[in-house]
Amino acid sequence: FQAHFSEDRKKTFFHSSSYTANPIACAAALANVEIWRDEPVAERIAVLSARQAAGLQRFRVNPYFTDCRTTGTIAALDLRTGSAGYLAEIGPKLRAFFLERGLLVRPLGNVLYLLPPYCITSDELGGLYDAIEEAGERFGSRP
């Protein structure tokens, strides 16, 4: 903070807050407001939330996964592996596995964190769940 603070205005760094009136960020925000105004975004979110909750049901009975959970459109589940936690060695392997399939999944160690875009289709979401199931078979451990 001290590097940006000065009573002498000639020494003040006026752009220390990158979010303040950034033209690109403002244009993106305005476009987002238009989408929320013109499209049924709230309905999409409700549908996606229900799809996430229903989609994770298949992993509740899958021996390779544990602690399946959702909150709104966010879903997470733990892959049973030899190690757990954010630093589990499986994380980079999972990231590569999903990227090879064109999927952006956030593995936090052995935890798969899913936040799909609100415009995802049922088929795309089903493909994501299929890939997760494949990852379980490839990298998971049975209890």
PDB file of N, CA and C in Angstrom, residues 97-98 101 103 124-138:
ATOM      1  N   PHE A  97      -5.627 -35.181 -18.198  1.00  0.00           N
ATOM      2  CA  PHE A  97      -6.645 -36.115 -18.689  1.00  0.00           C
ATOM      3  C   PHE A  97      -7.841 -35.354 -19.264  1.00  0.00           C
ATOM      4  N   PHE A  98      -8.336 -34.391 -18.521  1.00  0.00           N
ATOM      5  CA  PHE A  98      -9.513 -33.646 -18.979  1.00  0.00           C
ATOM      6  C   PHE A  98      -9.177 -32.707 -20.137  1.00  0.00           C
ATOM      7  N   ARG A 101      -9.337 -34.155 -23.452  1.00  0.00           N
ATOM      8  CA  ARG A 101     -10.713 -34.359 -23.913  1.00  0.00           C
ATOM      9  C   ARG A 101     -11.439 -33.035 -24.159  1.00  0.00           C
ATOM     10  N   LEU A 103     -11.884 -30.590 -22.006  1.00  0.00           N
ATOM     11  CA  LEU A 103     -12.700 -30.205 -20.857  1.00  0.00           C
ATOM     12  C   LEU A 103     -11.869 -29.426 -19.845  1.00  0.00           C
ATOM     13  N   GLU A 124     -23.508 -31.915 -23.545  1.00  0.00           N
ATOM     14  CA  GLU A 124     -22.162 -31.543 -23.108  1.00  0.00           C
ATOM     15  C   GLU A 124     -21.946 -31.905 -21.642  1.00  0.00           C
ATOM     16  N   LEU A 125     -22.945 -31.667 -20.825  1.00  0.00           N
ATOM     17  CA  LEU A 125     -22.830 -32.006 -19.408  1.00  0.00           C
ATOM     18  C   LEU A 125     -22.739 -33.518 -19.228  1.00  0.00           C
ATOM     19  N   GLY A 126     -23.518 -34.259 -20.010  1.00  0.00           N
ATOM     20  CA  GLY A 126     -23.427 -35.722 -19.972  1.00  0.00           C
ATOM     21  C   GLY A 126     -22.050 -36.211 -20.384  1.00  0.00           C
ATOM     22  N   GLY A 127     -21.455 -35.562 -21.388  1.00  0.00           N
ATOM     23  CA  GLY A 127     -20.098 -35.912 -21.810  1.00  0.00           C
ATOM     24  C   GLY A 127     -19.080 -35.644 -20.719  1.00  0.00           C
ATOM     25  N   LEU A 128     -19.282 -34.571 -19.971  1.00  0.00           N
ATOM     26  CA  LEU A 128     -18.407 -34.266 -18.843  1.00  0.00           C
ATOM     27  C   LEU A 128     -18.504 -35.361 -17.790  1.00  0.00           C
ATOM     28  N   TYR A 129     -19.719 -35.773 -17.464  1.00  0.00           N
ATOM     29  CA  TYR A 129     -19.893 -36.837 -16.473  1.00  0.00           C
ATOM     30  C   TYR A 129     -19.304 -38.156 -16.962  1.00  0.00           C
ATOM     31  N   ASP A 130     -19.434 -38.435 -18.256  1.00  0.00           N
ATOM     32  CA  ASP A 130     -18.823 -39.653 -18.813  1.00  0.00           C
ATOM     33  C   ASP A 130     -17.309 -39.613 -18.642  1.00  0.00           C
ATOM     34  N   ALA A 131     -16.704 -38.446 -18.895  1.00  0.00           N
ATOM     35  CA  ALA A 131     -15.253 -38.309 -18.746  1.00  0.00           C
ATOM     36  C   ALA A 131     -14.838 -38.464 -17.288  1.00  0.00           C
ATOM     37  N   ILE A 132     -15.638 -37.952 -16.374  1.00  0.00           N
ATOM     38  CA  ILE A 132     -15.335 -38.109 -14.949  1.00  0.00           C
ATOM     39  C   ILE A 132     -15.382 -39.583 -14.566  1.00  0.00           C
ATOM     40  N   GLU A 133     -16.382 -40.281 -15.064  1.00  0.00           N
ATOM     41  CA  GLU A 133     -16.477 -41.715 -14.790  1.00  0.00           C
ATOM     42  C   GLU A 133     -15.245 -42.445 -15.334  1.00  0.00           C
ATOM     43  N   GLU A 134     -14.821 -42.079 -16.537  1.00  0.00           N
ATOM     44  CA  GLU A 134     -13.619 -42.678 -17.130  1.00  0.00           C
ATOM     45  C   GLU A 134     -12.387 -42.369 -16.282  1.00  0.00           C
ATOM     46  N   ALA A 135     -12.295 -41.141 -15.779  1.00  0.00           N
ATOM     47  CA  ALA A 135     -11.164 -40.773 -14.919  1.00  0.00           C
ATOM     48  C   ALA A 135     -11.160 -41.616 -13.651  1.00  0.00           C
ATOM     49  N   GLY A 136     -12.333 -41.871 -13.102  1.00  0.00           N
ATOM     50  CA  GLY A 136     -12.416 -42.719 -11.916  1.00  0.00           C
ATOM     51  C   GLY A 136     -11.892 -44.111 -12.181  1.00  0.00           C
ATOM     52  N   GLU A 137     -12.301 -44.680 -13.315  1.00  0.00           N
ATOM     53  CA  GLU A 137     -11.847 -46.025 -13.673  1.00  0.00           C
ATOM     54  C   GLU A 137     -10.341 -46.058 -13.922  1.00  0.00           C
ATOM     55  N   ARG A 138      -9.813 -44.985 -14.464  1.00  0.00           N
ATOM     56  CA  ARG A 138      -8.386 -44.950 -14.811  1.00  0.00           C
ATOM     57  C   ARG A 138      -7.494 -44.630 -13.617  1.00  0.00           C
TER      58      ARG A 138
END
